[in-house]
Short mmCIF file of C-alpha atoms in Angstrom, two decimals:
data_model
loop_
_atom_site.label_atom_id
_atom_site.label_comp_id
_atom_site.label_asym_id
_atom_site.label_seq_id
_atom_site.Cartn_x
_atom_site.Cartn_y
_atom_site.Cartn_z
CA UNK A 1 81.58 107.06 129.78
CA UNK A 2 79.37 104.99 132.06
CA UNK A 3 78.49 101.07 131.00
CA UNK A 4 75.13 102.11 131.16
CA UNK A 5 75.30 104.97 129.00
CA UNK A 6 73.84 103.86 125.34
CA UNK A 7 76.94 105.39 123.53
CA UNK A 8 79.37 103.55 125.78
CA UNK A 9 81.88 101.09 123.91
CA UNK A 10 80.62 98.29 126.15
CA UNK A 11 77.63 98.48 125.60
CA UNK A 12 77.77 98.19 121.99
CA UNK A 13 77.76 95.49 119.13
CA UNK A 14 78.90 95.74 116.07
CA UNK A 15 78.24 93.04 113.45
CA UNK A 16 80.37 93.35 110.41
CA UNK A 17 79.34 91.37 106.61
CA UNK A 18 81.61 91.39 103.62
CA UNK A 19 83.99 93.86 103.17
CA UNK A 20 86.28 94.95 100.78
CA UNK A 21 88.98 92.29 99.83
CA UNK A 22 92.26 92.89 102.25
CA UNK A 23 92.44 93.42 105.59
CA UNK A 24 91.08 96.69 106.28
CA UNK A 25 87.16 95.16 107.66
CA UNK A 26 89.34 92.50 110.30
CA UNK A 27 91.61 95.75 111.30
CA UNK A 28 88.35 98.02 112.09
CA UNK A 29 87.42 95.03 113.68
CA UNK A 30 90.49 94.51 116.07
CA UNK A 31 90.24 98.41 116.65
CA UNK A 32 86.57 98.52 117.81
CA UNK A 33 87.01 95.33 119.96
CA UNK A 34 90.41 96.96 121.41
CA UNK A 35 88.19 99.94 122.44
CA UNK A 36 85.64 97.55 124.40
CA UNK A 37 82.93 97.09 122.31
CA UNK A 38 81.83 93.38 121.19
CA UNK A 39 82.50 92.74 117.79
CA UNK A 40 80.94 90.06 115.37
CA UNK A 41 80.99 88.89 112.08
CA UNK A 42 79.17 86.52 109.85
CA UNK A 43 81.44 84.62 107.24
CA UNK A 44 79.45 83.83 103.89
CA UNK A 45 81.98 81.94 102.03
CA UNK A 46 85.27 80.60 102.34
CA UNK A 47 86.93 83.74 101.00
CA UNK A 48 85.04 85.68 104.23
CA UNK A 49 86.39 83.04 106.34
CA UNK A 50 90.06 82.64 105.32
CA UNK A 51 89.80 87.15 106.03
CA UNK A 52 88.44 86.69 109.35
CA UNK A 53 88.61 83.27 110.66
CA UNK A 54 86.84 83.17 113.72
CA UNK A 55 83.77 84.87 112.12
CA UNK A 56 80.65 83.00 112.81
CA UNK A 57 79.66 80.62 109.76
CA UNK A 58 76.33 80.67 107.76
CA UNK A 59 76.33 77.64 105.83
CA UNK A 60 72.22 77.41 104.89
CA UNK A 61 70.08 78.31 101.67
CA UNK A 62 69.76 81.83 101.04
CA UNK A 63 65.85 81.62 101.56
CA UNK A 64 66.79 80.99 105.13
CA UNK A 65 69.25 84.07 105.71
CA UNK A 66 66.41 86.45 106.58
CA UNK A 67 65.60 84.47 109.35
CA UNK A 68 69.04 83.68 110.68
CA UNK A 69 70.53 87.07 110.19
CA UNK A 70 67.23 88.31 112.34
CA UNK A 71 68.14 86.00 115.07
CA UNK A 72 71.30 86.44 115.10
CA UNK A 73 71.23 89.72 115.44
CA UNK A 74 68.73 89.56 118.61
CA UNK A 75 70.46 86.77 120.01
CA UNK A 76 73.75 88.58 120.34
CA UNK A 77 72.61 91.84 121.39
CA UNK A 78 73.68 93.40 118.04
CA UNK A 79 73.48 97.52 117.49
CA UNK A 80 75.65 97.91 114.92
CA UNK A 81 75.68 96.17 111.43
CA UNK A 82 78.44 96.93 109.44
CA UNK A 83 78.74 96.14 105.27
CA UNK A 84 80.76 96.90 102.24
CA UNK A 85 78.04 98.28 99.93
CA UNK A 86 74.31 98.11 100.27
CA UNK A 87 73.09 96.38 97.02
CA UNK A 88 74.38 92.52 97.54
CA UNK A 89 71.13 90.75 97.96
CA UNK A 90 72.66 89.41 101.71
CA UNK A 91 73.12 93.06 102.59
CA UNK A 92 70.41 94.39 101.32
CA UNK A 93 67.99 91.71 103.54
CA UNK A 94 70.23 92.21 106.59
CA UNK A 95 69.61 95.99 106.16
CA UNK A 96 66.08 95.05 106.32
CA UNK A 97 66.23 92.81 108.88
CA UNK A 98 68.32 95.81 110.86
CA UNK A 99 65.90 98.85 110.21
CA UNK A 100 62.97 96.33 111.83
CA UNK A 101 64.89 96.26 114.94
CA UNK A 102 66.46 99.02 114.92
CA UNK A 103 70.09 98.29 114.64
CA UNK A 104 71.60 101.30 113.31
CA UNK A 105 73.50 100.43 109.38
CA UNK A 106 76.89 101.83 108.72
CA UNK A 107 77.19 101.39 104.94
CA UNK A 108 81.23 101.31 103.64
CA UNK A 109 81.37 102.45 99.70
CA UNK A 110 84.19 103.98 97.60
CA UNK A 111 84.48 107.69 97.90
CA UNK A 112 82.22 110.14 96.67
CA UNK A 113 85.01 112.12 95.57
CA UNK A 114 88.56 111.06 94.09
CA UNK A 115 91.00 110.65 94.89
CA UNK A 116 91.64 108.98 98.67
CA UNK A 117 88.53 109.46 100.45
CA UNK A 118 86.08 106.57 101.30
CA UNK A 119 82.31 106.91 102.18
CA UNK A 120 80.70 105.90 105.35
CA UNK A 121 76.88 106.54 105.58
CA UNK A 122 74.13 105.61 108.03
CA UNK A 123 71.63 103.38 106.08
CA UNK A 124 73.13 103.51 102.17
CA UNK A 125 74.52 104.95 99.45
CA UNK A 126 74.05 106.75 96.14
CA UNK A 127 70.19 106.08 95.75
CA UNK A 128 69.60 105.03 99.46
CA UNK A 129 71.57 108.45 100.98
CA UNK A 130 69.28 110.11 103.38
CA UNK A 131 71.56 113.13 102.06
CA UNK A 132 69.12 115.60 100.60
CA UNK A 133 69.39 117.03 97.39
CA UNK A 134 68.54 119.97 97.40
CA UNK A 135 71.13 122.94 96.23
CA UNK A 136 70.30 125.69 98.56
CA UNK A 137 70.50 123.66 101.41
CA UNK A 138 74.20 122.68 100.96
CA UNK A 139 75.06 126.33 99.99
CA UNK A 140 73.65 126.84 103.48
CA UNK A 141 75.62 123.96 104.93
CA UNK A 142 79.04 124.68 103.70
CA UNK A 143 78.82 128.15 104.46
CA UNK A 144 79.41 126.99 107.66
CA UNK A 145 82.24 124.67 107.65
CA UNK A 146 86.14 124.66 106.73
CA UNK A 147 87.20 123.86 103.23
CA UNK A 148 87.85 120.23 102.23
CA UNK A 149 91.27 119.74 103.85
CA UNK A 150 94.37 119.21 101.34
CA UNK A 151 96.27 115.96 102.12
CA UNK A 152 99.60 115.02 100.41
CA UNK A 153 98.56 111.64 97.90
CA UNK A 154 98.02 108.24 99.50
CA UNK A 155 100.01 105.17 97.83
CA UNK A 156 97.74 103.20 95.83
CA UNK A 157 98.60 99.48 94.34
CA UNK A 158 95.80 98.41 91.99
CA UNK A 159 97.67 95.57 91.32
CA UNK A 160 97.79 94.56 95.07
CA UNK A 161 93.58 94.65 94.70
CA UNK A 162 94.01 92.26 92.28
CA UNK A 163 96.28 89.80 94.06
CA UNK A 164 93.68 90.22 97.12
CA UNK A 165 90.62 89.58 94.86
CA UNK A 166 92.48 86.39 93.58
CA UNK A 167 93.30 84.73 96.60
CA UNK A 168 89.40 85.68 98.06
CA UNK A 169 88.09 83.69 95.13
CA UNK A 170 90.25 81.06 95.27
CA UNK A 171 89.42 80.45 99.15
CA UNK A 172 85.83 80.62 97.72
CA UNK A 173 86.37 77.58 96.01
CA UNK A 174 88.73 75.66 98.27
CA UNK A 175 86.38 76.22 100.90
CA UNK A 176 82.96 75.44 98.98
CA UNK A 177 82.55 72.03 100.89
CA UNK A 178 82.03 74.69 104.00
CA UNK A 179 79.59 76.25 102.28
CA UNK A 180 77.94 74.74 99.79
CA UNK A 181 74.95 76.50 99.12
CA UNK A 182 76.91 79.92 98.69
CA UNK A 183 76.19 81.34 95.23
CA UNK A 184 78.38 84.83 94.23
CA UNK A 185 76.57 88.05 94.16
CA UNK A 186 78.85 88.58 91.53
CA UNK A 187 77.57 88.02 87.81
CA UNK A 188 80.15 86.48 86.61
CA UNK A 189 82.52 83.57 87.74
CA UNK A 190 84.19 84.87 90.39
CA UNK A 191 88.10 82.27 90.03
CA UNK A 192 87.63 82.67 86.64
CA UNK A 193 87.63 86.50 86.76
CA UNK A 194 90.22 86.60 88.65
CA UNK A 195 92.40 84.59 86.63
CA UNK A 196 91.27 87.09 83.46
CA UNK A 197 92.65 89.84 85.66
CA UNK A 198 95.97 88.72 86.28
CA UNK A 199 96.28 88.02 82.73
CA UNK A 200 95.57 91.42 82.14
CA UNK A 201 99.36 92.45 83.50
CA UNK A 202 100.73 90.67 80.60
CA UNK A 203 99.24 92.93 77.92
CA UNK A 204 99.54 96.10 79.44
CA UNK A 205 102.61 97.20 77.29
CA UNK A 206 100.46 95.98 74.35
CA UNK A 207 97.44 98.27 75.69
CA UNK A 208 99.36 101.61 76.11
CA UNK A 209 100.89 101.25 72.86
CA UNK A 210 97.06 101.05 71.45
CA UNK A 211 95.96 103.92 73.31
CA UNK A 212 98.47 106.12 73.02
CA UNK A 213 97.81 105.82 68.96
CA UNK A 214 93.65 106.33 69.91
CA UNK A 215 94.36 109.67 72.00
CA UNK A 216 96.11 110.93 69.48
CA UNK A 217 93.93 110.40 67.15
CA UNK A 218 90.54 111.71 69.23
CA UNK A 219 93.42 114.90 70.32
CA UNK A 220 92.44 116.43 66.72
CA UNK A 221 88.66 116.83 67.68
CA UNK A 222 87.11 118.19 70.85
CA UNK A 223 85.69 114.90 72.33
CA UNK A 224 82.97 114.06 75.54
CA UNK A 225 84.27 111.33 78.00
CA UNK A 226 81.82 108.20 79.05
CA UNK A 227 84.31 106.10 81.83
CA UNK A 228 82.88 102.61 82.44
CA UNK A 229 81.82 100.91 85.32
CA UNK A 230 82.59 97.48 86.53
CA UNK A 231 79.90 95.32 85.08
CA UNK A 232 78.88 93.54 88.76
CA UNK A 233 78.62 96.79 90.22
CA UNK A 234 75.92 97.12 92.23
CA UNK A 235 75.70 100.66 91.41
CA UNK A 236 74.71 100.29 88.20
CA UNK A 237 72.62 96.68 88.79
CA UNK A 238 70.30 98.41 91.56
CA UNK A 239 71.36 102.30 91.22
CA UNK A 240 70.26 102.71 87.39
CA UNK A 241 67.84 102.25 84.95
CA UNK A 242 70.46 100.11 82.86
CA UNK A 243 71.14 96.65 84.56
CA UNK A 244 74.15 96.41 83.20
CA UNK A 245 76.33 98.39 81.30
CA UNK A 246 75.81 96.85 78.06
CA UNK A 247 72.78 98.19 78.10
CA UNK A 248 74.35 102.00 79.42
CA UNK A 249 76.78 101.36 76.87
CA UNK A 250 73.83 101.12 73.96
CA UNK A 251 71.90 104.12 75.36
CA UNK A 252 74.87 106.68 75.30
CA UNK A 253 76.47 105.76 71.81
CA UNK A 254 72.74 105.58 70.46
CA UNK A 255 72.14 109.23 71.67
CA UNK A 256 75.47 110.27 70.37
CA UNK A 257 75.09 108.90 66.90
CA UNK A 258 71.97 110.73 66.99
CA UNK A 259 71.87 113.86 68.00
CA UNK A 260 76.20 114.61 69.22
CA UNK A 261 77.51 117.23 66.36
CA UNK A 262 79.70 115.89 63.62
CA UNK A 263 82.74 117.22 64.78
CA UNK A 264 82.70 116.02 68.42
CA UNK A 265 83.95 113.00 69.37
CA UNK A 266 83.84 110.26 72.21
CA UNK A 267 86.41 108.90 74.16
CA UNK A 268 85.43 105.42 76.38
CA UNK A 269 87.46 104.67 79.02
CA UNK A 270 87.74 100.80 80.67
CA UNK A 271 87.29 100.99 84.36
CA UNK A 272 90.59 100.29 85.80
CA UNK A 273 89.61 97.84 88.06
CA UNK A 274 87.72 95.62 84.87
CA UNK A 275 89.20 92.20 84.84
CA UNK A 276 88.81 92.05 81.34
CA UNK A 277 85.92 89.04 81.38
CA UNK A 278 83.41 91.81 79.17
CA UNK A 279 85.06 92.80 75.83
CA UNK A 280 84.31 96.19 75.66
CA UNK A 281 86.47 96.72 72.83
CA UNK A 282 84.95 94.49 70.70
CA UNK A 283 81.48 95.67 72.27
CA UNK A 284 81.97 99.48 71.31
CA UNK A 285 83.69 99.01 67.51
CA UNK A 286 80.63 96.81 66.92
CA UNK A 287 78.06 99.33 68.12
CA UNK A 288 79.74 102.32 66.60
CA UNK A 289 80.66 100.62 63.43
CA UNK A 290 76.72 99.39 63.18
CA UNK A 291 76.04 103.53 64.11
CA UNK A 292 78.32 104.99 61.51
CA UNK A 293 80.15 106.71 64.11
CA UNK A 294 83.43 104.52 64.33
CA UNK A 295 85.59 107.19 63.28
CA UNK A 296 84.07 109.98 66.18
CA UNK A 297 84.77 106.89 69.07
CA UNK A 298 87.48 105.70 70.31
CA UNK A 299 87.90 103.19 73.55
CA UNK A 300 90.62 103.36 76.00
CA UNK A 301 91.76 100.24 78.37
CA UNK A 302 94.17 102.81 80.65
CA UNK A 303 95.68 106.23 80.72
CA UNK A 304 95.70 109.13 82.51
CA UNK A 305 91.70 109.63 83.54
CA UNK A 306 92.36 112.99 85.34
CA UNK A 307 94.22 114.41 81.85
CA UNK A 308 91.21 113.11 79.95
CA UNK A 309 88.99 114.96 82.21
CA UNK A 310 91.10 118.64 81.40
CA UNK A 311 90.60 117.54 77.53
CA UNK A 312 87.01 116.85 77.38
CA UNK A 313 84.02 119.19 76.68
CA UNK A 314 82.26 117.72 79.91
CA UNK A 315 81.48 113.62 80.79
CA UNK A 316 78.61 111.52 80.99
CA UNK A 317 78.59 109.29 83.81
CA UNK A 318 76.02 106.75 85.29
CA UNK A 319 76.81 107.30 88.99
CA UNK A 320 80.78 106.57 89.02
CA UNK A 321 82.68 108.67 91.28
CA UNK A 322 84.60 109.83 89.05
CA UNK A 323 82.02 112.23 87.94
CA UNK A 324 83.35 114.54 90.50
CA UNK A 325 86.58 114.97 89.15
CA UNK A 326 84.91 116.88 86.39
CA UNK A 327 82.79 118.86 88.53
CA UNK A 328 86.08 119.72 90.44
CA UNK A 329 87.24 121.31 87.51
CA UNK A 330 83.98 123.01 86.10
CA UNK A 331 82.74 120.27 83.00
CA UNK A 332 79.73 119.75 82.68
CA UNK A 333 78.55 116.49 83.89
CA UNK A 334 75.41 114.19 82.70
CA UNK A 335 74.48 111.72 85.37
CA UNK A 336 72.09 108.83 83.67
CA UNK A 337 71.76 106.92 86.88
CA UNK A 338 71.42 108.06 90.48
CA UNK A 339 74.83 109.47 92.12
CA UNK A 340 74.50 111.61 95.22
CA UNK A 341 75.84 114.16 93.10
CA UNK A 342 73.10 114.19 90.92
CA UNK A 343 72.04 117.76 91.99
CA UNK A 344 70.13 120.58 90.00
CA UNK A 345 72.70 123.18 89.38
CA UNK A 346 75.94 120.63 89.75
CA UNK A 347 75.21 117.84 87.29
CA UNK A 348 73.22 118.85 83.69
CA UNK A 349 69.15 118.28 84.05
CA UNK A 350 68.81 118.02 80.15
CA UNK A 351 67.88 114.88 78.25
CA UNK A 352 70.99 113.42 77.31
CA UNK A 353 70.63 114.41 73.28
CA UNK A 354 70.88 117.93 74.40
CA UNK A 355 73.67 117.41 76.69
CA UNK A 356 76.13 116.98 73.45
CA UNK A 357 75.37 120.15 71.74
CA UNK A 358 74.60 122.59 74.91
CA UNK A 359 76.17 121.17 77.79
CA UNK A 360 75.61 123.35 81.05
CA UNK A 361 78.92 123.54 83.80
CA UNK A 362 77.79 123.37 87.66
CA UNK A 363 77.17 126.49 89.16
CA UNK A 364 80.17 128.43 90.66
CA UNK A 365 80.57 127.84 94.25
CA UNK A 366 77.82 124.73 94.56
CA UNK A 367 80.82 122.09 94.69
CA UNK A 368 82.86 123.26 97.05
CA UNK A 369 79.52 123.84 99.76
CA UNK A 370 78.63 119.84 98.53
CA UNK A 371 82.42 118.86 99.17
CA UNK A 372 82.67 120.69 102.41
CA UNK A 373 79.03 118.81 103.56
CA UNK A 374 80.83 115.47 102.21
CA UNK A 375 83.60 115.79 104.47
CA UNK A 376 81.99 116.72 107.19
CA UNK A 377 79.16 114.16 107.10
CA UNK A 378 79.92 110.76 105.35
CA UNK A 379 83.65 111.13 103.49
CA UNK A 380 86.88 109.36 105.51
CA UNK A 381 90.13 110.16 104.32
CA UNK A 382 92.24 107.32 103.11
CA UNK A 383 92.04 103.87 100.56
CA UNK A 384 91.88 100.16 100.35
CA UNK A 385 95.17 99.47 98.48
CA UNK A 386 97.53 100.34 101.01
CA UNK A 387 98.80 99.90 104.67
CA UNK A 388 99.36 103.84 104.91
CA UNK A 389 95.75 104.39 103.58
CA UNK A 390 94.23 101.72 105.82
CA UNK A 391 95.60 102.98 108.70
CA UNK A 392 94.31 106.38 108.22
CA UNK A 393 90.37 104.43 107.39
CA UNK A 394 90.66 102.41 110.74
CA UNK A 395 91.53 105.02 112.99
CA UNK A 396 88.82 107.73 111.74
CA UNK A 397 86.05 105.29 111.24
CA UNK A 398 86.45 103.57 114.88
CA UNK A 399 86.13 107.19 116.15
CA UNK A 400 82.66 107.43 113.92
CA UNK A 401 81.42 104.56 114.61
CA UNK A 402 81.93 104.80 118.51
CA UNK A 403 80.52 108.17 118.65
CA UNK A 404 77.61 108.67 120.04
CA UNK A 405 74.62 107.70 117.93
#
């Protein structure tokens, strides 16, 4: 490949923002620079700059970035940019600021499907795909490629998130003096919910005792599944109707008291990520106690999400990912927000009240074509928590992102 041909390494920039937490953004990083391309990346904060310390700092007011990330991005030569999620207000304008000049976007983003895949799309995610979504065009599509290939599971340590997300935050505020005009995209203190989440380890034995008692008791009754999202999630702050998932949280039990039958229950699940800042628990046995409908609910901090799933008459979801685990398996699925899943024929169209007493399954077939199109278009095999799974994200997305355009 010539150095004057467009796709060459060389002649390529890639700018990289906020990643996940770990080391998985500076590894890409190393990779694509160790290929010949010219690698960049703006820090933000002192967690970014304790992750990748010879980033380039942005220390001004946020009314400024527009401007800076603009001329940074011409001044270096930039055709790349490079972020962890589309919806944090510094990503979102530097997307902006990229589509004006036409700097291609490479948008990172949990998997689309569970478990050990992670997305990479040009330009955004869920409600910002430029995948279509229309049915009969991925029957067409997957008719012409290979099944989604079977790997053996990928060691995960949630736990190891945690630890990462602690020591980000607390760089955040050991390094404010750096930055001081850096404010969280985050809603909530970000030490602080750190420190809630490492308390969280010391009541776990306390929390599967509690909902081991609540599974039993929601066992006797065929039961729907709603699992949680985090809270800050810029999937459900930009991505839904809701806001926040208070407000998701009031819509679904509202529809349930109202028009679920008798005999069907609800089982909540915490995401398993939450750091335990929002009291759900206290949240939901308010609601459902105000509702009547105590007895029909039951919330769940942890357990076994994939044996919930084989339970359950069919989940409501507002885009999490895991709404593909129950499509995997057939159950019906009612999206309230906008996943890329959200598909006539693979997720329920009916107004949620008539999702509890008729829910419809996906059609046969119209999963596996959307999978197949997945993997072949925007899904990377591998995960954040662990070297093994790392390894496998660096090495497939420096080939994708030093193909040719």
């Amino acid at each position: 490949m010539s150095a004057s041909d467009p796709g060459a390494p060389a002649a390529r920039c890639f700018l990289f923002l906020q990643g996940p937490h770990g080391s998985f953004f500076p590894r890409l990083g190393k990779t694509l620079a160790a290929s010949g391309a010219r690698v960049r990346r703006i820090n933000l904060n002192g967690g970014d700059r304790a992750t990748w310390p010879g980033g380039d700092a942005f220390r001004g007011p946020e009314r400024t970035w527009p401007g800076h990330v603009a001329r940074y991005m011409a001044r270096h030569g930039v055709t790349d940019l490079i972020v962890f999620g589309d919806g944090r207000p510094m990503h979102a304008t530097a997307i902006t600021e990229a589509a004006r000049a036409g700097i291609r976007v490479h948008v990172f983003e949990e998997g689309y499907i569970r478990p050990d895949w992670i997305t990479l799309e040009r330009e955004g995610v869920n409600g910002h795909s430029l995948l279509p979504r229309d049915p009969d065009w991925y029957v067409g599509e997957g008719a012409t490629l290979p099944p989604l290939p079977e790997h053996p599971p990928i060691p995960s340590f949630s736990t190891g998130r945690g630890w990462a997300a602690f020591f980000y935050y607390a760089e955040v505020v050991l390094q404010n003096w750096r930055f001081p005009f850096h404010r969280s995209h985050r809603d909530r203190d970000p030490v602080w919910e750190g420190i809630t989440y490492l308390r969280r380890f010391r009541r776990h034995e306390e929390e599967a005792a509690r909902v081991a008692k609540d599974i039993l008791r929601m066992s006797e009754r065929t039961f729907f599944l709603f699992p949680l999202q985090l809270n800050s999630d810029y999937q459900i702050r930009i991505h839904s109707p809701f806001g926040t998932m208070y407000r998701a949280i009031d819509v679904v039990l509202e529809s349930f008291a109202r028009a679920a039958p008798a005999q069907i229950g609800l089982v909540i699940k915490e995401h398993p990520l939450d750091s335990g800042l929002n009291d759900w628990r206290t949240v939901i046995e308010a609601k459902t106690a105000a509702l009547g409908i105590a007895d029909r609910v039951v919330f769940v901090e942890q357990g076994d999400l994939l044996e919930m799933v084989e339970a359950s008459l069919g989940m409501v979801v507002i885009n999490s990912t895991s709404g593909t685990l129950a499509l995997a398996r057939g159950k019906p699925v009612k999206a309230l927000g906008d996943p890329v899943y959200d598909i006539a024929g693979l997720t329920d169209p009916q107004p949620l009240d008539a999702f509890w007493s008729a829910p419809q399954p996906p059609a046969p077939g119209l999963y596996d074509a959307f999978c197949r199109v997945l993997a072949n278009r925007c899904l990377i095999h591998g995960a954040f928590l662990s070297n093994a799974g790392i390894e496998l994200l660096v090495t497939e997305s420096a080939r994708r992102l030093l193909a040719r355009a």
